Structures are given as C-alpha cells and as structure tokens.
Amino acid sequence: MVFQLPTTVSSHHNPVLQPNECSSTLFQTIAAPASVVWALVSDFENPQRYKPFVRSCRIIDGQANQVGCLRRVDVASGLPASYSIERLEILDHDQRIFGFSIVGGDHRLSNYRSIMSLHPNGGNETVVVETYVIDAAEANTKEETCAFVDTIVKLNLRTLSRVAEDLAGKAQQQV
Ligand code: A8S
C-alpha cells in the first residue's frame, strides 16, 4: 500500500509495547468523504451505528463526547461477554483522531486501548487507520489475543465503510 501516514499522527500508530502487550494496526479505505466517516467515528455515544456486535450504548459518567466520559456498551448474545465500560480518551476534530480505552466489563480484554485516525485520500476517499494495544489474555498467547481482536476490529471497519458509503451515496442523491 502506498498510503503514507502524516508524521503528526504516526506516533499514535507506533505504540511502545510492554512485554505482555500485543498490538495491531488495521487499514480501511472508504469511498466517502472524511467528514461523513468522522461523523460516525466521533459519535462516542452511538457505536452501534457501525459496530455490528453492539446492541445498545449509554453514557454512564461525564458529558457525552467530552474526553473522560464513560459509556456502557451492551453486546450481542453469543459473544464471550455481555458488556463493556469504555472511556473516551482522545477526540480531535481538527486532525480527526479518536481514541478510547476499555476500563471495565465482563469480558476477557485487559488494558485495551484503540486509536483511529482519518485521512482524506483524494477525491471523496478516506483512509481509516486503527491501532490497538492490549494485554495478552490470561491463558492465551499474544497471537491468539490479537487474532480475536483483529476479527472484531476488521468487521467494525468493514461495516463502517458500508455505512459511510451508504450515507455518502444518499447525500449525493439529494443534491
Ligand atoms: C471495539 C473493539 C473491541 C470490542 C470488543 C475489541 C467487545 O465489544 C466484543 C467482544 C468481546 O469479547 C469484548 O472497537 C468486548 O469495540 C465485541 C465486549 C469489549
């Protein structure tokens, strides 16, 4: 891939890892303007708009979409978890950088944090870059932990792409 990350955000996607941590960076190209993608990504209160496993979400502490606020995310049945408590860490509307961490819940993910940045890529295309860091799960290798999380994050990014392209297409029809 010839996509070059701007130096201002590259540090977010090159985390320094502790020995028990693993990390992965995923890319998704979306045929929609960055403003449309950002509207979805930055809506901390409504992850269900593009995360297919999320059943419902509500803010349980702080003011919605203010750094430091907490959300409770309830996920679909059939997963090895039912809910997650997550903290908004970064919301940079100018650079379009979004970060959150998982601080509680009944799942096996420990010390998870994720950063997404959006990059207009000419025309009406956007490249989304997401990097997460997580502790290797108890009784699992780093590879197993990352394989599990990669599956979820890839699905989220693919769904984000579909929803954003759908929204962008509809917006165009209205002109
Ligand atoms: C995200 C990323 C992840 C979400 C995971 C990794 C999760 O919501 C699901 C299953 C789990 O076992 C853990 O961006 C948890 O949301 C789908 C409930 C946290």
XYZ file of C-alpha atoms in Angstrom, residues 1-67:
67
model
C 0.000 0.000 0.000
C 1.375 3.432 -0.913
C -0.569 5.284 1.742
C 1.809 7.409 3.816
C 0.788 8.366 7.356
C 1.300 12.044 8.208
C 4.125 12.409 10.751
C 1.789 14.294 13.141
C -0.252 11.150 13.738
C 2.261 8.379 13.099
C 3.299 8.194 16.776
C -0.284 7.200 17.663
C 0.095 4.202 15.388
C 3.540 3.137 16.599
C 2.992 2.406 20.277
C 5.817 1.328 22.554
C 4.829 -2.100 23.883
C 5.349 -3.717 27.258
C 6.472 -7.389 27.119
C 2.962 -8.708 27.883
C 1.227 -6.457 25.341
C 0.339 -7.002 21.728
C -0.758 -4.561 19.105
C -2.080 -4.431 15.603
C -2.762 -1.722 13.015
C -5.566 -2.099 10.505
C -6.383 -0.010 7.440
C -9.675 0.548 5.691
C -10.228 2.568 2.547
C -13.703 4.072 2.317
C -15.355 5.665 -0.706
C -16.856 8.520 1.307
C -15.639 11.966 2.397
C -13.737 12.153 5.705
C -16.486 14.394 7.153
C -19.041 11.606 6.715
C -16.755 8.954 8.216
C -15.785 11.268 11.080
C -19.412 11.933 11.989
C -19.817 8.189 12.613
C -16.466 7.570 14.325
C -16.628 10.603 16.642
C -20.126 9.814 17.931
C -18.922 8.136 21.145
C -22.471 7.725 22.394
C -23.593 5.660 19.400
C -21.051 2.966 18.445
C -23.944 0.765 17.295
C -24.120 2.924 14.154
C -21.209 0.916 12.756
C -20.216 -1.770 15.279
C -22.353 -4.801 14.446
C -21.900 -6.535 17.834
C -23.139 -3.545 19.825
C -26.728 -3.900 20.941
C -27.047 -0.692 22.915
C -24.949 2.020 24.495
C -25.411 4.774 27.044
C -23.253 7.363 28.752
C -22.855 6.454 32.428
C -20.455 9.176 33.590
C -19.496 12.642 32.400
C -20.878 14.567 29.484
C -21.354 12.751 26.178
C -18.500 13.272 23.722
C -16.301 15.044 26.277
C -12.908 13.428 26.901
